[in-house]
Coordinates of C-alpha atoms and ligand atoms in Angstrom, one line a residue:
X1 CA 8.7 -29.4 -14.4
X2 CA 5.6 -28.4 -12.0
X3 CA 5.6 -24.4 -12.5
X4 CA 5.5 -24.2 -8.9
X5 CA 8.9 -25.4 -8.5
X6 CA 10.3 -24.0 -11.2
X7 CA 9.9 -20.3 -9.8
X8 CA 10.7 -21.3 -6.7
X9 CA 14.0 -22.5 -8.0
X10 CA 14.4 -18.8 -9.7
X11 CA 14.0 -17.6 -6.7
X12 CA 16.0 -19.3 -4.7
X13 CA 19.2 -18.9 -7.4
X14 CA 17.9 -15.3 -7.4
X15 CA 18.0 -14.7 -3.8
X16 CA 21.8 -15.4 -4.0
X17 CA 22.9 -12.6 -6.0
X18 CA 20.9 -10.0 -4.2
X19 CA 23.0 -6.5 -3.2
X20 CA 21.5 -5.8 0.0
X21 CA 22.4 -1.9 0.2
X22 CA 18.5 -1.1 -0.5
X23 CA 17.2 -4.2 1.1
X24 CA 14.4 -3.2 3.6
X25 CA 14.2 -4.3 7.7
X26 CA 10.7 -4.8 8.5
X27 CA 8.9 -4.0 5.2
X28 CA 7.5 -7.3 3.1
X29 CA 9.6 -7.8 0.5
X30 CA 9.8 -10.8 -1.7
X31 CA 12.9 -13.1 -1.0
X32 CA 14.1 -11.4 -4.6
X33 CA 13.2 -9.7 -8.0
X34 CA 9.9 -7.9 -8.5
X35 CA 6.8 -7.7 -6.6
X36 CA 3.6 -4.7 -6.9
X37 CA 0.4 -4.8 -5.3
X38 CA -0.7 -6.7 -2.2
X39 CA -3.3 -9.4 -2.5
X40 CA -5.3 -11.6 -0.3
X41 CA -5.2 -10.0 2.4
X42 CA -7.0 -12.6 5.0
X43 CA -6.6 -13.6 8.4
X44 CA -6.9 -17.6 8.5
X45 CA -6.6 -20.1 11.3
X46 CA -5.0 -17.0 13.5
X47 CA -2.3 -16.1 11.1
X48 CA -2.0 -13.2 8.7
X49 CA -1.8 -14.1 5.3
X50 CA -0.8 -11.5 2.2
X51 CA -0.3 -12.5 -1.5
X52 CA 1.7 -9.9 -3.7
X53 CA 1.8 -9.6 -7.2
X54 CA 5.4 -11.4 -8.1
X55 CA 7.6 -12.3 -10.8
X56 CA 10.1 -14.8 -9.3
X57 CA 12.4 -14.6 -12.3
X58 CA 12.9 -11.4 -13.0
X59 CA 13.3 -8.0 -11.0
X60 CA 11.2 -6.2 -13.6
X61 CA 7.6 -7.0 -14.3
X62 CA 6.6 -9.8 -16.1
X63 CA 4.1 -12.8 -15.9
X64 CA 2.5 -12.7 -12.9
X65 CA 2.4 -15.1 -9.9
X66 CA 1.4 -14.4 -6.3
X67 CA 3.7 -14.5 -4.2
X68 CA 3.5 -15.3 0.3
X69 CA 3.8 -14.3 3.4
X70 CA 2.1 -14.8 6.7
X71 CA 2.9 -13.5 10.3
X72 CA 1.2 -14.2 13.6
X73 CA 1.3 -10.8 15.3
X74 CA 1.3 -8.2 11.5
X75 CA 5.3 -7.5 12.5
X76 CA 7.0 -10.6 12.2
X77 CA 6.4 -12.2 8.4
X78 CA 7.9 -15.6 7.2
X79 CA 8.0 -16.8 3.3
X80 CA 6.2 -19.1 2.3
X81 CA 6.3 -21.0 -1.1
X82 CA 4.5 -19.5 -4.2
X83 CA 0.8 -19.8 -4.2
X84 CA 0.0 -19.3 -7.8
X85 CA 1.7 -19.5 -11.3
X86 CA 0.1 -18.9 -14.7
X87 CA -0.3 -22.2 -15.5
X88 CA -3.5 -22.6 -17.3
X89 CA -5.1 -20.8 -21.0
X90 CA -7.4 -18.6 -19.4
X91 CA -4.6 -17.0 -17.3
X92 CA -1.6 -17.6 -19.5
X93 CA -0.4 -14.4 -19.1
X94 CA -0.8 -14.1 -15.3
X95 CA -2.2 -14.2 -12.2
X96 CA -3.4 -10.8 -11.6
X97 CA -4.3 -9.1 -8.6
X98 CA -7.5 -10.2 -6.1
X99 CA -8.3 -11.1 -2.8
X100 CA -8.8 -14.1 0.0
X101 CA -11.7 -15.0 1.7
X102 CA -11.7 -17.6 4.9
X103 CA -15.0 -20.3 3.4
X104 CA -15.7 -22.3 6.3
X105 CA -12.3 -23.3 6.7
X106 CA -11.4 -23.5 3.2
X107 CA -9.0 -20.1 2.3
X108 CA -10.2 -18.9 -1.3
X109 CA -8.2 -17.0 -3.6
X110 CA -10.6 -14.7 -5.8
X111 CA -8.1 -13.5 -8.5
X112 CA -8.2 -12.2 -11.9
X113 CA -6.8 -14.3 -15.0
X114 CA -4.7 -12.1 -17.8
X115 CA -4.7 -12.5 -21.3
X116 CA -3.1 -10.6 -23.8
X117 CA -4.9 -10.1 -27.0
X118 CA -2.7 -7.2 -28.3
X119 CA -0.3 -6.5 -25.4
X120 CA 1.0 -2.9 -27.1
X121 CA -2.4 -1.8 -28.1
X122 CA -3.5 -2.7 -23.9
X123 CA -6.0 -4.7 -25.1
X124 CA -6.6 -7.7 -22.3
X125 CA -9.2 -10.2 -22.2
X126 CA -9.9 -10.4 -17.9
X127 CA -11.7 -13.0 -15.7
X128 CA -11.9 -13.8 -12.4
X129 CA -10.7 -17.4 -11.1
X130 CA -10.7 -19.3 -8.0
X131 CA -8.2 -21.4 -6.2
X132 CA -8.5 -23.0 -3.0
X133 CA -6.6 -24.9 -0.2
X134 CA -7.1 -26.3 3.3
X135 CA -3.7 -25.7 4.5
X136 CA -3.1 -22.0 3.7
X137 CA 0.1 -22.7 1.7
X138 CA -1.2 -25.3 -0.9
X139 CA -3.7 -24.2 -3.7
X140 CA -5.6 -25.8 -6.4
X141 CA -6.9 -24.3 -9.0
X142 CA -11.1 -24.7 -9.6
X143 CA -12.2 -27.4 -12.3
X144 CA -14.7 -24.6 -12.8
X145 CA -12.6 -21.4 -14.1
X146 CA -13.1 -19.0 -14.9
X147 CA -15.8 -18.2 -12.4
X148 CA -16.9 -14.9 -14.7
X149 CA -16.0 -15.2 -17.8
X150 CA -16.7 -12.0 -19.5
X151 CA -17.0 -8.6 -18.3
X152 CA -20.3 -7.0 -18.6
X153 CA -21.7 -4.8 -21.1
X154 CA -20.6 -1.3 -18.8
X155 CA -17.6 -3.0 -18.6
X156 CA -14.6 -3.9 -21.3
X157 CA -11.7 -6.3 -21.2
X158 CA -9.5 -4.6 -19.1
X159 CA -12.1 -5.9 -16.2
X160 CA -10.2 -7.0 -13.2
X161 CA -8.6 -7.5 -9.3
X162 CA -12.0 -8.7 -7.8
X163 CA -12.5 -7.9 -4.1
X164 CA -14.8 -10.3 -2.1
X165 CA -16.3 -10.1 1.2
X166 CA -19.2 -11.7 3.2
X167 CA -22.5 -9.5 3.9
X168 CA -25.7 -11.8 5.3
X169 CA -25.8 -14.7 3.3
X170 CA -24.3 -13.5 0.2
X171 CA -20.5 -12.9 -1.3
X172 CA -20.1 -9.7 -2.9
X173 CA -17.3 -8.8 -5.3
X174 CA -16.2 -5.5 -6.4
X175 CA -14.0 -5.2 -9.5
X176 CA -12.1 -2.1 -11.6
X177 CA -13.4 -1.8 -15.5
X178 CA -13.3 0.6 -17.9
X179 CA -15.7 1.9 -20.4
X180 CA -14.2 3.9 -23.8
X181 CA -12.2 6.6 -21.3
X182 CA -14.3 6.0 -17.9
X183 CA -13.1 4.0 -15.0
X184 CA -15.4 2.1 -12.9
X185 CA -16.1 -0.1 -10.5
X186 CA -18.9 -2.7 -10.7
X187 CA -20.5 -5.3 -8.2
X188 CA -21.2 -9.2 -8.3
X189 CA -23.2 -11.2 -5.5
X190 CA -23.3 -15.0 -5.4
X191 CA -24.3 -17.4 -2.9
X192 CA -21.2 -20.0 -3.4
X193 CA -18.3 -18.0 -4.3
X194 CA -18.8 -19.9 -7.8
X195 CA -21.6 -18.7 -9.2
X196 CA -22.2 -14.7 -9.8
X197 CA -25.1 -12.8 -10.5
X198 CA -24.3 -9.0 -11.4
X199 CA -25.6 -6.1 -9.9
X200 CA -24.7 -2.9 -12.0
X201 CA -22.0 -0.4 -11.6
X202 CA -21.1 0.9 -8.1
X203 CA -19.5 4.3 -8.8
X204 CA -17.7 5.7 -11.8
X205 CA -15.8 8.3 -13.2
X206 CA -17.7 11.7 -14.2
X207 CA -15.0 12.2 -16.5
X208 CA -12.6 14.1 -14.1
X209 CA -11.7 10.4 -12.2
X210 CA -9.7 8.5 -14.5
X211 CA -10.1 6.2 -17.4
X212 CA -9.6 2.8 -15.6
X213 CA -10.4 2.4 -11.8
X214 CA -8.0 -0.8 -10.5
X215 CA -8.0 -2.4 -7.3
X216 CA -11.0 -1.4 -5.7
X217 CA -12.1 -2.6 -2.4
X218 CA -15.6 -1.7 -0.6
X219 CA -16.1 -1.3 3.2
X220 CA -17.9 0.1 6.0
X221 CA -16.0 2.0 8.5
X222 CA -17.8 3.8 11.6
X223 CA -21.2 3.7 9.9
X224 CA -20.2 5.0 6.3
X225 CA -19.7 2.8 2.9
X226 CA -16.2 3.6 1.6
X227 CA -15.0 3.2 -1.7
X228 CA -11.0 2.8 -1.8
X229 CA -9.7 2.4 -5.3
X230 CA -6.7 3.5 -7.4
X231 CA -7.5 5.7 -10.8
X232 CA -5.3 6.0 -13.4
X233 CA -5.5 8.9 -15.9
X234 CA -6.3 11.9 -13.1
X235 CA -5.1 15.0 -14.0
X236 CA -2.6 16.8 -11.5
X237 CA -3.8 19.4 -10.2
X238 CA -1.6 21.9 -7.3
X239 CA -0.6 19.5 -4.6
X240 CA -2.9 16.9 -5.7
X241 CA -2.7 14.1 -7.8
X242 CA 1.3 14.4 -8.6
X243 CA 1.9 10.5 -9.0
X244 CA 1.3 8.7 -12.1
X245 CA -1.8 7.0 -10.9
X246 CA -3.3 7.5 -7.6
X247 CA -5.0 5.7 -4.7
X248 CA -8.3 7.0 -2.8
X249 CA -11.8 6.9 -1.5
X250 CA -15.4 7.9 -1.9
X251 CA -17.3 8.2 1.0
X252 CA -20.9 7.6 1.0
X253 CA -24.3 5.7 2.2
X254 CA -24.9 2.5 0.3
X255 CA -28.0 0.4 0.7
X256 CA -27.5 -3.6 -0.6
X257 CA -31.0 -3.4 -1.5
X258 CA -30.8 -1.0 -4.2
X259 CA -26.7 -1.4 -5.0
X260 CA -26.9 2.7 -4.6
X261 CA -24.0 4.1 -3.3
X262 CA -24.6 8.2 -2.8
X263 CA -21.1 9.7 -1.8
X264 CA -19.1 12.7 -1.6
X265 CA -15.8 13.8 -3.3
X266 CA -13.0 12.1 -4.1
X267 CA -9.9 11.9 -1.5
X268 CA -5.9 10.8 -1.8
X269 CA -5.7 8.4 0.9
X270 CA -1.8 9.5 1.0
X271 CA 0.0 12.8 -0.1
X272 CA 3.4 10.6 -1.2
X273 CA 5.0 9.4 -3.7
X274 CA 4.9 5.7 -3.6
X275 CA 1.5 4.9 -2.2
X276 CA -0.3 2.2 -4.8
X277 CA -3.1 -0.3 -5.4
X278 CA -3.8 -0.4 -1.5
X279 CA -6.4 -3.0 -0.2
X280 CA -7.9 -4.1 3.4
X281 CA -9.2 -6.3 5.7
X282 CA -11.1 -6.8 8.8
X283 CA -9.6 -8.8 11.3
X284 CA -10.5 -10.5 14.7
X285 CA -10.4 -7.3 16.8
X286 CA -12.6 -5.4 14.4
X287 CA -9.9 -3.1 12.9
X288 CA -10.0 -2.6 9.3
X289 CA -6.5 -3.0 8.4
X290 CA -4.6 -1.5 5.0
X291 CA -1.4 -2.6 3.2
X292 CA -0.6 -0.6 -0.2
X293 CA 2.4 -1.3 -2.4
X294 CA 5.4 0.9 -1.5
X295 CA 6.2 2.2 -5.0
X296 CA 4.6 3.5 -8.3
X297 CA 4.5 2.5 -11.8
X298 CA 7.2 3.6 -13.9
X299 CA 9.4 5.6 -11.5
X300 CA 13.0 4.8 -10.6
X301 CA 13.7 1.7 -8.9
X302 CA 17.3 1.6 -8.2
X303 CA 17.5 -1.6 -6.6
X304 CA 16.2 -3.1 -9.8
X305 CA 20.2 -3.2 -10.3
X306 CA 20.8 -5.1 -7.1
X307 CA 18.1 -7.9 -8.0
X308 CA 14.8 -7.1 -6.0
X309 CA 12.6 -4.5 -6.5
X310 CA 9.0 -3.3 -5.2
X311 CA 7.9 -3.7 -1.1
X312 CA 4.1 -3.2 0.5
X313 CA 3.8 -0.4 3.2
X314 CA 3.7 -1.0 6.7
X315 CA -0.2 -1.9 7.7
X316 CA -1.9 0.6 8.9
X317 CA -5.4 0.9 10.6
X318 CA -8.0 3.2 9.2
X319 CA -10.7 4.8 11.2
X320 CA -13.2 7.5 10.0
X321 CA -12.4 10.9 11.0
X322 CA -14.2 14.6 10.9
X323 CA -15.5 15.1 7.5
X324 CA -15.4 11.9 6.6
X325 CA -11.7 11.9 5.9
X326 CA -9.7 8.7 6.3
X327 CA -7.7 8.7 9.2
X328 CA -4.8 6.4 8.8
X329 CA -1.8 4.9 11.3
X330 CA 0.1 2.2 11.9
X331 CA -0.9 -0.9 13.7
X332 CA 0.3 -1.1 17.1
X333 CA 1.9 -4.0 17.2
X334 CA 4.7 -2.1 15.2
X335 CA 6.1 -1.0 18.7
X336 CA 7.0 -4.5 18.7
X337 CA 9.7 -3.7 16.6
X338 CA 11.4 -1.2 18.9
X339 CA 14.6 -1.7 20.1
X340 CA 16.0 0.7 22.2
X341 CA 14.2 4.2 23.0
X342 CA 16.0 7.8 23.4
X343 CA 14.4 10.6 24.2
X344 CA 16.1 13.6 22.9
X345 CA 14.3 16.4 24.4
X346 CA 11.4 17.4 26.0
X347 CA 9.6 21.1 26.2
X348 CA 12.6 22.9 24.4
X349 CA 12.6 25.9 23.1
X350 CA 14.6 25.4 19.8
X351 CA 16.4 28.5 18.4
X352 CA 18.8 27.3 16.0
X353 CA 19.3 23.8 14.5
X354 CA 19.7 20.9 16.6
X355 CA 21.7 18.1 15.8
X356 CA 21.2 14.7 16.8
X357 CA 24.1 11.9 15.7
X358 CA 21.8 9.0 14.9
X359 CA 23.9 6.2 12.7
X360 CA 21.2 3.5 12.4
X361 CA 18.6 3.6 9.7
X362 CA 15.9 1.4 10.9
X363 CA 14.2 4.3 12.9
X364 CA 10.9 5.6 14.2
X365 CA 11.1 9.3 14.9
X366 CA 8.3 10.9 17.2
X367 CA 8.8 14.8 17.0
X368 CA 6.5 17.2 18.4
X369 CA 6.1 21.1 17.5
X370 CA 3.4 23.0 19.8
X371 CA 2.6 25.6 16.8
X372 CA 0.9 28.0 18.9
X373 CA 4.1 28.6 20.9
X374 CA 6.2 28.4 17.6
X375 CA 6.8 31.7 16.2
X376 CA 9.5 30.5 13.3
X377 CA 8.1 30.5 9.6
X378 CA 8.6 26.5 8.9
X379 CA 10.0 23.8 11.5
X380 CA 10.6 20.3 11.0
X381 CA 13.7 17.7 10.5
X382 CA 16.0 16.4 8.1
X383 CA 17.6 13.5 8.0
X384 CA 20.9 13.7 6.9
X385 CA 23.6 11.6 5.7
X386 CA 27.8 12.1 6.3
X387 CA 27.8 14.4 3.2
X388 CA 25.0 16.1 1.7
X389 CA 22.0 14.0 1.4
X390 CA 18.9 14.5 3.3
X391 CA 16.0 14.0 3.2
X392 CA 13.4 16.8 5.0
X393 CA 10.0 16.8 6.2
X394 CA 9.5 20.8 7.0
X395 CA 5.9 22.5 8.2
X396 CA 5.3 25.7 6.7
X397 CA 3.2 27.7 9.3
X398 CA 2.0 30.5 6.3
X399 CA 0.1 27.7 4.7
X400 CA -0.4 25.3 6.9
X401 CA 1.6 22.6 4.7
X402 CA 3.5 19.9 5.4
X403 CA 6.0 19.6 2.7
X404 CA 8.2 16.0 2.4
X405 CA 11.4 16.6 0.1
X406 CA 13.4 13.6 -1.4
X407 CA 15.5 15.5 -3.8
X408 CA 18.5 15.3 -2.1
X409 CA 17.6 11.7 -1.1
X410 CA 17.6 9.4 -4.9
X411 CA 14.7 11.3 -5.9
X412 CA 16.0 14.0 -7.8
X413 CA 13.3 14.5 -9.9
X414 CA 10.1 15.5 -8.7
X415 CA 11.4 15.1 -5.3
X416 CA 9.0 16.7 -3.3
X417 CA 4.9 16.1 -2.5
X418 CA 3.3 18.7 -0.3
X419 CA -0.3 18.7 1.5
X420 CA -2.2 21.0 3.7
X421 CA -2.9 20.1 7.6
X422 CA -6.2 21.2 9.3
X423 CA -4.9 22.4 12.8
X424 CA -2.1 25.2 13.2
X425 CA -1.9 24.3 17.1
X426 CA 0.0 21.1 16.7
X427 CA 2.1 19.1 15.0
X428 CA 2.8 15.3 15.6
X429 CA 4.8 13.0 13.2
X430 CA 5.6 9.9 13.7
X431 CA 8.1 8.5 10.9
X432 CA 9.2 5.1 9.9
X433 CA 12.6 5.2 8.1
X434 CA 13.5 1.8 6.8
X435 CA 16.7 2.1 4.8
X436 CA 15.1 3.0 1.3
X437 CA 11.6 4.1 2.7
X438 CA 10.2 7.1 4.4
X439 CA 6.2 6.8 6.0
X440 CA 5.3 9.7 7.8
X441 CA 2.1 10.2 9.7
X442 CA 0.7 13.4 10.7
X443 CA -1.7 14.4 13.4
X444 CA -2.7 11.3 14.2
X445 CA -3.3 9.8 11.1
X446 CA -5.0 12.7 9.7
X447 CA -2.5 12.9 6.6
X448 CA 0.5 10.1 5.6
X449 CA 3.3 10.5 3.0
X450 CA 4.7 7.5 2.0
X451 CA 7.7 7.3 -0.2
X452 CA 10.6 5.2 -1.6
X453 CA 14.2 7.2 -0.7
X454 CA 17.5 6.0 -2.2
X455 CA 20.4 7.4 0.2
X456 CA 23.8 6.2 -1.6
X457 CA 25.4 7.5 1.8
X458 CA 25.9 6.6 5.0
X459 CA 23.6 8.2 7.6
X460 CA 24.5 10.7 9.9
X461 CA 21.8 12.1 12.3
X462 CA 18.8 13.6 12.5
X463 CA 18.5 17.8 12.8
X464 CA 15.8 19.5 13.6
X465 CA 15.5 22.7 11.8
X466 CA 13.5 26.1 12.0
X467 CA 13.6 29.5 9.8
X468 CA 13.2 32.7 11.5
X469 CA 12.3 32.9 14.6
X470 CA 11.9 30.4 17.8
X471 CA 9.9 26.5 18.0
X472 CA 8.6 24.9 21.0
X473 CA 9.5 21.3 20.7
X474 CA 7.1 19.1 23.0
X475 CA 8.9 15.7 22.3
X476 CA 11.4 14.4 20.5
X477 CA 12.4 10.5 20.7
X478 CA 13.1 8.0 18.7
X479 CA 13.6 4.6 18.6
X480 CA 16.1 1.9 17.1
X481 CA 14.0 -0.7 15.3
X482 CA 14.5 -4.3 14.3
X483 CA 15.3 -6.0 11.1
X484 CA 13.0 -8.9 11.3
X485 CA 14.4 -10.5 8.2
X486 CA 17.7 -11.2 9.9
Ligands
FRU501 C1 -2.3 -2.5 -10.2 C2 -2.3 -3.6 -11.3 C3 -3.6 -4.3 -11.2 C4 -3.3 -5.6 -11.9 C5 -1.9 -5.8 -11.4 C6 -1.0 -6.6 -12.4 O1 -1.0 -2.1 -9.9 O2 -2.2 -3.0 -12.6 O3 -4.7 -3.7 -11.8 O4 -4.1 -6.7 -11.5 O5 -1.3 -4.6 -11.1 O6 0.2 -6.9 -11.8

């Protein structure tokens, strides 16, 4: 039977047992069982389009097909069938991760083909493949695979999850490799997506930056070069680092000319715990766009039980800030999804806790502090359920952090990330709350903490909170949001 249809029949049977008590509202999901990382991200004849790493028949990882959506306005996604299946030798153990590219009408998948040579020992033979179609839903795989066969000799087997975009008259392609202990990322140019001339090594680890760099992705963004990519092997260090692998950035001036890239330290892109193997795109109106997967390697995944696991984060925009920081928030189309809008209060001065009964948990929060009229030690909110769980975002004015706590909320473990914020004026959140996900965004965009929660109760309100002494709240309001796969 075509391999095509035969996940798709997995699925399907899948889809039925499903427990919903996790399911997410306006997160992409796959229909059921496992998905990680994004790919593809492309915007084709007017739609959206993104791929996600998928194994139809199973809700752990396994061997990997892409899975897809698309959506019309980055809000609204619709299913579509299975683009990809391992289905030929030099991919027989999956179609990793990669990206799409619009070719004069013709939507190209760039991706990597897996092959296990000793699975246990993690040694991979990796090369990057091509499929096309001219319908956006169809592809075919090229007579021609694998485009590159063999990594090169800075380079090993783990050599993968190319990233392709258009500069002049060329394609270039960034992809994550490792050498001994020492990630990197290294850069391919061709003329017709087929054939690939290679260029050297971009950037790479000093030693302190992880042994194997995945998923990069190169860009400009308000006159800088960035470097996004996701290390594995950093060391934790305080408040940084805490997951088991990371996603950031290098900043930097790059000139095509010379393939030099000269850029500054690296930086988390998000201070949560389930932030992962995040890639963008540019689309029409000139906004670089980022999805990440919502979830990290190896931590708990209760809805594993309940058949599905794994969801990508809501897209975000990212714009260069001061100090060439990533700024990062939501798109705004994601007011689309609001449903009805309360506004709690408005320039009160909060002296004790204030309860708010809010029973829905599809919610975006907006919850205002002016800091410089705040005299209380930490302020913030927690949202609670009928019993005791919670889970609490809380500013610390002594340190200027922002602290995000999920113990109490199906992370009892290393519940809590915390991360510094530059002003001690004001503090602005805006928080998405989709059943079994928390995304916060601070200041704007200048810091985001994203991470899975796993309330067994039912909610209860929201309460905002202070410790010693009295808050100015500017704003607080929320709003009911949609589930769009209903
Ligand atoms: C990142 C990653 C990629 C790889 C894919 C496999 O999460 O490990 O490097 O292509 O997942 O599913």
């Amino acid at each position: 039977m075509d391999k095509l249809l035969q996940a798709e029949e997995a699925l399907q049977n899948a889809k039925k047992k499903i427990n919903n008590r996790y399911r997410l509202g306006y997160h992409i999901m796959a229909p059921a069982n496992w998905i990680n990382d994004p790919n593809g991200l492309v915007q084709y004849k007017g739609e959206y389009h993104v791929f996600y790493q998928h194994h139809p028949y199973d809700e752990n990882w396994g061997p990997m097909h892409w899975g897809h959506v698309k959506s019309k306005d980055l809000v609204h996604w619709e299913h579509l069938p299975i683009a990809l299946a391992p289905t030929e030798d030099y991919e027989k153990d999956g179609c990793f991760s990669g990206s799409a590219v619009d070719h004069n009408g013709i939507l190209t998948l760039i991706y990597t083909g897996n092959i296990f040579i000793d699975q246990e020992k993690d040694i991979l033979d990796q090369s990057q493949c091509i499929a096309t179609s001219n319908d956006g839903i169809h592809f075919t795989k090229e007579i021609a695979n694998p485009v590159i066969t063999r990594h090169p000799e800075e380079g090993s087997g783990h050599f993968r999850d190319p990233k392709v975009w258009k500069h002049g008259d060329y394609w270039y392609m960034v992809l994550g490799t490792r050498k001994g202990d020492i990630g990197k990322a290294v850069l391919y140019k061709s003329i017709d997506l087929r054939k690939w001339e290679y260029l050297g090594v971009l950037a790479e680890s000093d030693g302190t930056l992880g042994y194997m760099w995945e998923c990069p992705d190169f860009f400009e963004l308000d006159g800088k070069y960035v470097l996004l990519f996701s290390p594995q092997g950093i060391e934790a260090k305080g408040d940084l680092y805490n997951n088991l692998f990371q996603t950031g950035y290098l900043v930097g001036e790059y000139n095509y000319e010379t393939n030099e890239f000269v850029h500054g330290a690296f930086i988390e892109l998000d201070n949560g715990h389930d932030f992962y193997a995040v890639q963008t795109f540019l689309d029409n109106k000139g906004r670089r766009i980022s999805i990440g997967w919502m979830d990290m390697w190896e931590s708990n995944m209760p809805s594993k039980e309940d058949g599905w696991c794994g969801a990508l984060t809501l897209p975000r925009e990212l714009k260069l800030g001061e100090d060439n920081k990533i700024l990062m928030n939501p798109v705004e189309e994601l007011t689309l999804l609001r449903e009805t809008e309360r506004t709690v209060c408005k320039n009160h001065i909060l002296s004790s806790v204030y309860f708010v009964e809010i029973k829905e948990d599809l919610l975006e929060l907006r919850v205002e502090f002016d800091l410089a009229k705040t005299s209380a030690e930490a302020v913030g909110l927690k949202i609670c359920g009928i019993n005791q769980e919670k889970t609490t975002i809380m500013y610390q004015k002594e340190n200027k952090k922002l602290v995000l706590d999920c113990s109490k909320s199906g992370k009892e473990e290393d519940g809590i990330r915390s991360t510094m914020l530059k002003s001690d004026q004001l503090l602005s959140l805006r928080v998405f709350i989709d059943r079994s996900s928390i995304e916060i965004f601070a200041n704007d965009g200048e810091v985001s903490m994203t991470s899975r929660i796993y309330p067994k109760e039912e909610r209860l309100g929201v309460e905002l909170f202070l410790e010693n002494g009295e808050a100015q709240v500017i704003d607080f309001t929320y709003w009911v949001l949609k589930d769009i796969w209903r």
